[in-house]
C-alpha cells in the first residue's frame, strides 16, 4: 500500500542543500511504498527520503535568469588552444597552484611547529613532474610500495628522506629501506619479525616507527598498524624495545582519507602524545618523531553530503592548529621535542589539476533527463565515484539551464561522471572543464576501452607534455602470443615476433 510520506516538521532535519531537490518532487506518489505500522492508530513512519524529478525541467520562475559561469582558461591558457595542441580529454596540472598549495600547508604547520616535515603522499599522484615540483618545494616522499620508493629515489630524493608505510613491504624493499636509512613504519607483527630478521642479517640497528590505529572516527582504519586501545600497540612497543636489532623512535597514524573535521586529528594527536610519553617513561626509548599521516580534505564535495565541500572543509591553518596545539601543550613531557611528520596527498594536489573534456553526443534518457556523453570516463576520472566534481562550460552560451547526466564513453552503465548537473544547453563539440581532479585520478586510472590521454603541466612560461597519451603498442607491448597460437592469420601480428620466453 502506498503511503503518504511523513512531512518532516523540523526544518533542521532537512538537508539545506537538498531543499532544491525537495522542490522538484512532483507529487507524493513519487515516494516508494512504506509499510503500514502494526498499530493502525500509530502514524506510519518512514525515514524522509528526497527524490529528484527526473524530467530535467528546471523549476525556476520565468525571468529568473541564472547563468552558469564559463571557464575559458586553465592555468592561464585558453582551453580551446590546449585542446587543439594536445587533444581531448586532457589532464592539466597548474604548476603555480600546486606550489601554492604546498607553501600554504607548509607555512601553516611551520608557524605552529617549526620542526615539521611534509612527506608528499606519492600514491596520491604518480606523475613524476608533480612529485618533482613538490620535492623542489622541500617535500620528502611518503611511499607504500617499492615502486613508489624507487620513483622517489629516481627523482633524487635520498632514502633517508623517505617515509616508508603500508601494510606489506617486500623483503627486497625492506632491505633497501634499511640500507638507505628510510623511516620504516611497522604495520604488524609479521613485518616486525621480518625487519628484525633483515636487520640481524645486515648487522644493523634499525630505527623504526610503529603505525597505530585508534578509535577516533568511524569506520576506523583498523586494517593498518597496531591497535592502541586493545594493548596491541603497547605489546609491539615492548617487542621493539626488547629487540637489539631495532630502535623505537617514532609513532605513526593515518586515521583515514578526506577528513574535513580537524577535531579528529586533535583527538588522535592527544592519544598519540599520551601513548608516546608513556612509552618514554616505561620503556627505554625516545620518541623522536610523531607522524600524523594525511587525509586533509579539499573543497571537492562527496556524493550525498548535505553541504558543498567548500563549506565544510577546514583550512590548512585549522588542521595545523588542531594538530600542533596539543603537541605544543605537551612538548615538555617528551624527552626532547619530537619532529612532526605529515603525509598530505589530496590537499596538495587536488585543486591543482583540471580535466578538459569534450561533449561527443547528447541523448535523452528513459527518465527524460538529458545525458551528455563526454570523452572522459571513470577509467581516467575514478574520483567521480566519490565526488560531485565541479565543472564549467568553456564557452559562455547563456540561455536555458538544463539538468544533465554526464556519462563517459565506456560500455558500462556505471560510467557516470556526474549524476545530475545543471549546465547550459550542450551540443556535441562543447568543451567542459572538470575542476580539482589532482588526487588519485592518475594513480588509480586504468586503460579500459579507451587509453589514458595526454597529461600536461601548465605554467606562466607555457605548457609541456608530462605524460604522453597511451598508444595501442604501449598497452600491448607486455603481451606475448604463445607459439601454438601463431598461424597464417596471426603471423603478421605485432606480437608474433616477440619472444614468448
Ligand atoms: C599512510 C598514508 N599516508 C598518507 C596518505 C594520503 O592521504 P590523503 O591523500 O587523503 O591526504 C594515505 C592515503 O591513504 C596513507 O595511506
Short mmCIF file of N, CA and C in Angstrom, two decimals, residues 239-385:
data_model
loop_
_atom_site.label_atom_id
_atom_site.label_comp_id
_atom_site.label_asym_id
_atom_site.label_seq_id
_atom_site.Cartn_x
_atom_site.Cartn_y
_atom_site.Cartn_z
N UNK A 239 58.08 -5.30 22.31
CA UNK A 239 58.89 -6.19 21.47
C UNK A 239 60.00 -5.42 20.76
N UNK A 240 59.66 -4.23 20.26
CA UNK A 240 60.65 -3.44 19.53
C UNK A 240 61.78 -3.01 20.47
N UNK A 241 61.41 -2.52 21.65
CA UNK A 241 62.46 -2.03 22.55
C UNK A 241 63.30 -3.19 23.11
N UNK A 242 62.71 -4.38 23.12
CA UNK A 242 63.47 -5.53 23.62
C UNK A 242 64.41 -6.10 22.55
N UNK A 243 64.16 -5.77 21.30
CA UNK A 243 64.97 -6.35 20.22
C UNK A 243 66.24 -5.52 20.02
N UNK A 244 67.41 -6.14 20.16
CA UNK A 244 68.65 -5.37 19.99
C UNK A 244 68.82 -4.83 18.56
N UNK A 245 68.08 -5.44 17.59
CA UNK A 245 68.22 -5.00 16.18
C UNK A 245 67.40 -3.76 15.87
N UNK A 246 66.50 -3.39 16.77
CA UNK A 246 65.59 -2.27 16.47
C UNK A 246 65.70 -1.16 17.49
N UNK A 247 65.37 0.03 17.05
CA UNK A 247 65.28 1.16 17.98
C UNK A 247 63.93 1.84 17.73
N UNK A 248 63.13 1.92 18.77
CA UNK A 248 61.81 2.56 18.60
C UNK A 248 61.99 4.07 18.64
N UNK A 249 61.68 4.72 17.50
CA UNK A 249 61.95 6.17 17.50
C UNK A 249 60.73 6.99 17.07
N UNK A 250 59.63 6.35 16.72
CA UNK A 250 58.51 7.18 16.30
C UNK A 250 57.17 6.47 16.37
N UNK A 251 56.12 7.26 16.28
CA UNK A 251 54.75 6.73 16.22
C UNK A 251 54.07 7.32 15.01
N UNK A 252 53.31 6.49 14.35
CA UNK A 252 52.67 6.89 13.11
C UNK A 252 51.18 6.61 13.16
N UNK A 253 50.41 7.46 12.54
CA UNK A 253 48.97 7.20 12.40
C UNK A 253 48.53 7.77 11.05
N UNK A 254 47.45 7.22 10.56
CA UNK A 254 46.78 7.82 9.40
C UNK A 254 45.34 7.37 9.56
N UNK A 255 44.51 8.26 10.08
CA UNK A 255 43.20 7.79 10.53
C UNK A 255 42.17 7.68 9.41
N UNK A 256 42.54 8.10 8.21
CA UNK A 256 41.60 7.97 7.11
C UNK A 256 41.87 9.04 6.07
N UNK A 257 41.05 9.02 5.05
CA UNK A 257 41.28 9.98 3.97
C UNK A 257 40.05 10.86 3.82
N UNK A 258 40.25 12.10 3.43
CA UNK A 258 39.20 13.13 3.31
C UNK A 258 38.50 13.27 4.67
N UNK A 259 39.23 13.88 5.58
CA UNK A 259 38.68 14.14 6.92
C UNK A 259 38.51 15.64 7.07
N UNK A 260 37.28 16.14 6.86
CA UNK A 260 37.11 17.60 6.85
C UNK A 260 37.18 18.23 8.23
N UNK A 261 36.98 17.41 9.28
CA UNK A 261 36.92 17.98 10.63
C UNK A 261 38.27 17.86 11.34
N UNK A 262 38.94 18.97 11.60
CA UNK A 262 40.25 18.90 12.24
C UNK A 262 40.18 18.32 13.66
N UNK A 263 38.97 18.31 14.24
CA UNK A 263 38.80 17.76 15.59
C UNK A 263 39.26 16.31 15.69
N UNK A 264 39.06 15.54 14.59
CA UNK A 264 39.52 14.14 14.59
C UNK A 264 41.03 14.08 14.82
N UNK A 265 41.73 14.98 14.14
CA UNK A 265 43.19 14.98 14.29
C UNK A 265 43.57 15.36 15.71
N UNK A 266 42.87 16.36 16.24
CA UNK A 266 43.18 16.82 17.60
C UNK A 266 43.08 15.65 18.57
N UNK A 267 41.98 14.90 18.47
CA UNK A 267 41.77 13.77 19.39
C UNK A 267 42.84 12.69 19.18
N UNK A 268 43.14 12.42 17.92
CA UNK A 268 44.12 11.37 17.63
C UNK A 268 45.51 11.79 18.12
N UNK A 269 45.86 13.05 17.95
CA UNK A 269 47.18 13.50 18.38
C UNK A 269 47.28 13.41 19.90
N UNK A 270 46.20 13.73 20.59
CA UNK A 270 46.24 13.62 22.06
C UNK A 270 46.51 12.17 22.48
N UNK A 271 45.88 11.22 21.78
CA UNK A 271 46.13 9.80 22.10
C UNK A 271 47.58 9.44 21.80
N UNK A 272 48.08 9.95 20.69
CA UNK A 272 49.45 9.65 20.30
C UNK A 272 50.44 10.20 21.33
N UNK A 273 50.15 11.40 21.80
CA UNK A 273 51.03 12.03 22.79
C UNK A 273 51.00 11.23 24.10
N UNK A 274 49.79 10.86 24.54
CA UNK A 274 49.68 10.11 25.80
C UNK A 274 50.45 8.80 25.68
N UNK A 275 50.31 8.14 24.54
CA UNK A 275 50.98 6.85 24.36
C UNK A 275 52.50 7.04 24.25
N UNK A 276 52.91 8.03 23.47
CA UNK A 276 54.35 8.27 23.26
C UNK A 276 55.05 8.62 24.56
N UNK A 277 54.45 9.48 25.38
CA UNK A 277 55.11 9.87 26.63
C UNK A 277 55.12 8.68 27.61
N UNK A 278 54.08 7.87 27.55
CA UNK A 278 54.08 6.67 28.39
C UNK A 278 55.22 5.72 27.98
N UNK A 279 55.39 5.54 26.68
CA UNK A 279 56.48 4.67 26.22
C UNK A 279 57.82 5.20 26.69
N UNK A 280 58.00 6.50 26.59
CA UNK A 280 59.28 7.08 27.02
C UNK A 280 59.51 6.84 28.52
N UNK A 281 58.43 6.92 29.29
CA UNK A 281 58.58 6.71 30.74
C UNK A 281 58.83 5.25 31.07
N UNK A 282 58.10 4.35 30.38
CA UNK A 282 58.12 2.94 30.79
C UNK A 282 59.15 2.09 30.06
N UNK A 283 59.50 2.51 28.85
CA UNK A 283 60.43 1.69 28.07
C UNK A 283 61.66 2.53 27.74
N UNK A 284 62.71 1.84 27.34
CA UNK A 284 63.94 2.58 27.07
C UNK A 284 63.89 3.11 25.62
N UNK A 285 63.22 4.22 25.42
CA UNK A 285 63.13 4.77 24.05
C UNK A 285 62.93 6.29 24.08
N UNK A 286 63.25 6.88 22.95
CA UNK A 286 62.97 8.31 22.77
C UNK A 286 62.10 8.43 21.53
N UNK A 287 60.92 8.99 21.71
CA UNK A 287 60.02 9.16 20.56
C UNK A 287 60.46 10.45 19.84
N UNK A 288 61.30 10.23 18.84
CA UNK A 288 61.89 11.39 18.16
C UNK A 288 60.96 11.99 17.12
N UNK A 289 59.99 11.22 16.66
CA UNK A 289 59.03 11.80 15.71
C UNK A 289 57.62 11.27 15.91
N UNK A 290 56.68 12.13 15.60
CA UNK A 290 55.27 11.74 15.54
C UNK A 290 54.82 12.00 14.11
N UNK A 291 54.22 10.99 13.52
CA UNK A 291 53.79 11.11 12.12
C UNK A 291 52.27 11.02 12.10
N UNK A 292 51.66 12.12 11.66
CA UNK A 292 50.20 12.25 11.77
C UNK A 292 49.49 11.76 10.50
N UNK A 293 50.27 11.39 9.46
CA UNK A 293 49.65 10.88 8.24
C UNK A 293 49.00 11.97 7.41
N UNK A 294 48.08 11.56 6.55
CA UNK A 294 47.43 12.52 5.63
C UNK A 294 45.93 12.54 5.87
N UNK A 295 45.18 12.77 4.79
CA UNK A 295 43.72 12.74 4.89
C UNK A 295 43.06 14.11 4.90
N UNK A 296 43.84 15.18 4.84
CA UNK A 296 43.28 16.54 4.91
C UNK A 296 42.40 16.78 3.67
N UNK A 297 41.18 17.21 3.92
CA UNK A 297 40.18 17.27 2.84
C UNK A 297 40.38 18.47 1.92
N UNK A 298 39.77 18.40 0.76
CA UNK A 298 39.81 19.53 -0.18
C UNK A 298 38.39 20.03 -0.40
N UNK A 299 38.23 21.02 -1.29
CA UNK A 299 36.90 21.60 -1.46
C UNK A 299 35.98 20.73 -2.32
N UNK A 300 36.46 19.59 -2.78
CA UNK A 300 35.58 18.69 -3.52
C UNK A 300 34.42 18.23 -2.63
N UNK A 301 33.27 18.00 -3.26
CA UNK A 301 32.08 17.61 -2.50
C UNK A 301 31.82 16.11 -2.67
N UNK A 302 31.78 15.40 -1.55
CA UNK A 302 31.47 13.97 -1.61
C UNK A 302 30.02 13.77 -2.02
N UNK A 303 29.72 12.66 -2.68
CA UNK A 303 28.33 12.34 -3.03
C UNK A 303 27.46 12.36 -1.78
N UNK A 304 26.24 12.80 -1.96
CA UNK A 304 25.22 12.69 -0.92
C UNK A 304 25.59 13.38 0.39
N UNK A 305 26.42 14.39 0.32
CA UNK A 305 26.66 15.14 1.55
C UNK A 305 25.75 16.36 1.54
N UNK A 306 25.49 16.87 2.75
CA UNK A 306 24.49 17.93 2.85
C UNK A 306 24.99 19.26 2.32
N UNK A 307 26.26 19.52 2.53
CA UNK A 307 26.80 20.83 2.16
C UNK A 307 27.95 20.66 1.18
N UNK A 308 28.20 21.68 0.36
CA UNK A 308 29.34 21.58 -0.55
C UNK A 308 30.65 21.46 0.22
N UNK A 309 31.60 20.76 -0.36
CA UNK A 309 32.90 20.53 0.28
C UNK A 309 33.50 21.83 0.80
N UNK A 310 33.37 22.85 -0.01
CA UNK A 310 33.96 24.15 0.33
C UNK A 310 33.45 24.66 1.68
N UNK A 311 32.18 24.34 1.98
CA UNK A 311 31.57 24.85 3.22
C UNK A 311 32.00 24.07 4.45
N UNK A 312 32.47 22.84 4.26
CA UNK A 312 32.75 22.02 5.46
C UNK A 312 34.24 21.75 5.67
N UNK A 313 35.04 22.06 4.67
CA UNK A 313 36.44 21.67 4.76
C UNK A 313 37.23 22.68 5.56
N UNK A 314 38.10 22.16 6.41
CA UNK A 314 38.95 23.05 7.22
C UNK A 314 40.07 23.64 6.35
N UNK A 315 40.63 24.72 6.83
CA UNK A 315 41.77 25.32 6.14
C UNK A 315 43.06 24.65 6.64
N UNK A 316 44.14 24.91 5.92
CA UNK A 316 45.44 24.38 6.35
C UNK A 316 45.74 24.87 7.76
N UNK A 317 45.40 26.12 8.05
CA UNK A 317 45.69 26.69 9.38
C UNK A 317 44.89 25.96 10.46
N UNK A 318 43.64 25.60 10.14
CA UNK A 318 42.82 24.90 11.15
C UNK A 318 43.36 23.49 11.43
N UNK A 319 43.80 22.81 10.37
CA UNK A 319 44.41 21.49 10.59
C UNK A 319 45.67 21.65 11.44
N UNK A 320 46.48 22.65 11.08
CA UNK A 320 47.75 22.85 11.80
C UNK A 320 47.47 23.15 13.27
N UNK A 321 46.48 23.98 13.53
CA UNK A 321 46.19 24.34 14.92
C UNK A 321 45.71 23.11 15.69
N UNK A 322 44.85 22.30 15.05
CA UNK A 322 44.30 21.12 15.75
C UNK A 322 45.40 20.13 16.10
N UNK A 323 46.38 20.01 15.21
CA UNK A 323 47.44 19.01 15.43
C UNK A 323 48.54 19.56 16.33
N UNK A 324 48.95 20.80 16.07
CA UNK A 324 50.12 21.33 16.79
C UNK A 324 49.76 21.88 18.17
N UNK A 325 48.49 22.26 18.35
CA UNK A 325 48.09 22.79 19.66
C UNK A 325 48.38 21.79 20.77
N UNK A 326 47.81 20.57 20.70
CA UNK A 326 48.09 19.58 21.74
C UNK A 326 49.58 19.27 21.86
N UNK A 327 50.25 19.31 20.72
CA UNK A 327 51.69 18.99 20.72
C UNK A 327 52.47 20.06 21.49
N UNK A 328 52.11 21.30 21.26
CA UNK A 328 52.80 22.40 21.96
C UNK A 328 52.56 22.30 23.46
N UNK A 329 51.30 21.99 23.79
CA UNK A 329 50.96 21.92 25.22
C UNK A 329 51.70 20.77 25.92
N UNK A 330 52.00 19.71 25.14
CA UNK A 330 52.61 18.53 25.77
C UNK A 330 54.11 18.44 25.52
N UNK A 331 54.66 19.41 24.83
CA UNK A 331 56.05 19.30 24.37
C UNK A 331 57.02 18.93 25.49
N UNK A 332 56.81 19.53 26.64
CA UNK A 332 57.77 19.32 27.74
C UNK A 332 57.73 17.90 28.30
N UNK A 333 56.61 17.21 28.04
CA UNK A 333 56.51 15.85 28.58
C UNK A 333 57.42 14.87 27.83
N UNK A 334 57.84 15.24 26.63
CA UNK A 334 58.74 14.35 25.88
C UNK A 334 60.19 14.60 26.30
N UNK A 335 61.03 13.54 26.10
CA UNK A 335 62.45 13.71 26.44
C UNK A 335 63.04 14.84 25.62
N UNK A 336 62.70 14.85 24.32
CA UNK A 336 63.05 16.02 23.51
C UNK A 336 61.89 16.28 22.56
N UNK A 337 61.79 17.53 22.11
CA UNK A 337 60.65 17.88 21.26
C UNK A 337 60.63 17.00 20.02
N UNK A 338 59.57 16.24 19.80
CA UNK A 338 59.58 15.37 18.62
C UNK A 338 59.43 16.17 17.32
N UNK A 339 60.00 15.60 16.28
CA UNK A 339 59.78 16.16 14.93
C UNK A 339 58.38 15.74 14.51
N UNK A 340 57.71 16.61 13.77
CA UNK A 340 56.36 16.29 13.28
C UNK A 340 56.43 15.96 11.79
N UNK A 341 55.94 14.79 11.44
CA UNK A 341 55.77 14.46 10.02
C UNK A 341 54.30 14.54 9.69
N UNK A 342 53.99 15.11 8.53
CA UNK A 342 52.64 14.96 7.99
C UNK A 342 52.77 14.39 6.58
N UNK A 343 51.75 13.69 6.15
CA UNK A 343 51.82 12.97 4.87
C UNK A 343 50.64 13.36 3.98
N UNK A 344 50.54 14.62 3.62
CA UNK A 344 49.38 15.05 2.85
C UNK A 344 49.44 14.54 1.41
N UNK A 345 48.28 14.26 0.87
CA UNK A 345 48.17 13.88 -0.53
C UNK A 345 47.24 14.85 -1.21
N UNK A 346 45.93 14.59 -0.98
CA UNK A 346 44.94 15.35 -1.75
C UNK A 346 45.01 16.85 -1.52
N UNK A 347 45.31 17.27 -0.30
CA UNK A 347 45.30 18.72 -0.04
C UNK A 347 46.41 19.43 -0.83
N UNK A 348 47.43 18.68 -1.22
CA UNK A 348 48.50 19.29 -2.03
C UNK A 348 48.12 19.33 -3.50
N UNK A 349 47.54 18.24 -4.00
CA UNK A 349 47.46 18.12 -5.45
C UNK A 349 46.06 18.28 -6.05
N UNK A 350 45.03 18.10 -5.21
CA UNK A 350 43.68 18.01 -5.79
C UNK A 350 43.31 19.25 -6.62
N UNK A 351 43.48 20.41 -6.00
CA UNK A 351 42.97 21.63 -6.64
C UNK A 351 43.90 22.14 -7.74
N UNK A 352 45.04 21.48 -7.92
CA UNK A 352 45.99 21.95 -8.94
C UNK A 352 45.71 21.35 -10.31
N UNK A 353 44.77 20.42 -10.41
CA UNK A 353 44.57 19.75 -11.70
C UNK A 353 43.14 19.87 -12.20
N UNK A 354 43.03 19.97 -13.52
CA UNK A 354 41.71 20.01 -14.18
C UNK A 354 41.70 18.98 -15.30
N UNK A 355 40.51 18.50 -15.59
CA UNK A 355 40.36 17.61 -16.75
C UNK A 355 39.50 18.35 -17.78
N UNK A 356 40.07 18.49 -18.97
CA UNK A 356 39.29 19.11 -20.04
C UNK A 356 38.65 17.96 -20.84
N UNK A 357 37.40 18.11 -21.12
CA UNK A 357 36.69 17.04 -21.83
C UNK A 357 35.74 17.64 -22.87
N UNK A 358 35.42 16.83 -23.87
CA UNK A 358 34.55 17.32 -24.95
C UNK A 358 33.24 16.53 -24.95
N UNK A 359 32.16 17.26 -25.15
CA UNK A 359 30.86 16.59 -25.31
C UNK A 359 30.87 15.95 -26.69
N UNK A 360 30.61 14.64 -26.73
CA UNK A 360 30.62 13.94 -28.03
C UNK A 360 29.22 13.64 -28.54
N UNK A 361 28.26 13.60 -27.65
CA UNK A 361 26.88 13.34 -28.08
C UNK A 361 25.94 13.77 -26.96
N UNK A 362 24.72 14.09 -27.35
CA UNK A 362 23.71 14.43 -26.34
C UNK A 362 22.51 13.52 -26.57
N UNK A 363 22.01 12.94 -25.51
CA UNK A 363 20.88 12.00 -25.63
C UNK A 363 19.84 12.33 -24.59
N UNK A 364 18.66 11.78 -24.76
CA UNK A 364 17.67 11.89 -23.69
C UNK A 364 17.46 10.48 -23.14
N UNK A 365 17.52 10.38 -21.82
CA UNK A 365 17.45 9.05 -21.23
C UNK A 365 16.01 8.65 -20.95
N UNK A 366 15.84 7.39 -20.52
CA UNK A 366 14.49 6.86 -20.33
C UNK A 366 13.67 7.76 -19.40
N UNK A 367 14.31 8.25 -18.34
CA UNK A 367 13.60 9.10 -17.38
C UNK A 367 13.45 10.52 -17.87
N UNK A 368 13.83 10.78 -19.09
CA UNK A 368 13.73 12.09 -19.74
C UNK A 368 14.85 13.05 -19.35
N UNK A 369 15.70 12.66 -18.40
CA UNK A 369 16.84 13.54 -18.12
C UNK A 369 17.75 13.52 -19.35
N UNK A 370 18.39 14.64 -19.60
CA UNK A 370 19.31 14.66 -20.72
C UNK A 370 20.65 14.07 -20.30
N UNK A 371 21.31 13.39 -21.22
CA UNK A 371 22.64 12.87 -20.95
C UNK A 371 23.60 13.48 -21.94
N UNK A 372 24.71 13.98 -21.43
CA UNK A 372 25.78 14.42 -22.33
C UNK A 372 26.88 13.39 -22.24
N UNK A 373 27.23 12.81 -23.38
CA UNK A 373 28.30 11.82 -23.40
C UNK A 373 29.62 12.54 -23.63
N UNK A 374 30.50 12.44 -22.65
CA UNK A 374 31.78 13.13 -22.75
C UNK A 374 32.90 12.12 -22.97
N UNK A 375 34.05 12.62 -23.42
CA UNK A 375 35.13 11.68 -23.74
C UNK A 375 36.01 11.35 -22.53
N UNK A 376 35.60 11.79 -21.36
CA UNK A 376 36.33 11.44 -20.13
C UNK A 376 35.45 10.51 -19.31
N UNK A 377 35.88 9.28 -19.17
CA UNK A 377 35.08 8.32 -18.39
C UNK A 377 35.69 8.07 -17.02
N UNK A 378 35.06 7.19 -16.29
CA UNK A 378 35.53 6.91 -14.93
C UNK A 378 36.87 6.16 -14.92
N UNK A 379 37.27 5.63 -16.10
CA UNK A 379 38.59 4.96 -16.14
C UNK A 379 39.72 5.97 -15.94
N UNK A 380 39.49 7.23 -16.34
CA UNK A 380 40.53 8.25 -16.10
C UNK A 380 40.07 9.27 -15.06
N UNK A 381 38.86 9.13 -14.58
CA UNK A 381 38.38 10.02 -13.52
C UNK A 381 37.66 9.20 -12.44
N UNK A 382 38.40 8.26 -11.82
CA UNK A 382 37.72 7.39 -10.85
C UNK A 382 37.15 8.12 -9.65
N UNK A 383 37.61 9.33 -9.39
CA UNK A 383 37.05 10.04 -8.23
C UNK A 383 35.61 10.49 -8.49
N UNK A 384 35.11 10.29 -9.70
CA UNK A 384 33.68 10.54 -9.95
C UNK A 384 32.82 9.64 -9.08
N UNK A 385 33.40 8.54 -8.64
CA UNK A 385 32.63 7.63 -7.78
C UNK A 385 32.51 8.16 -6.35
#
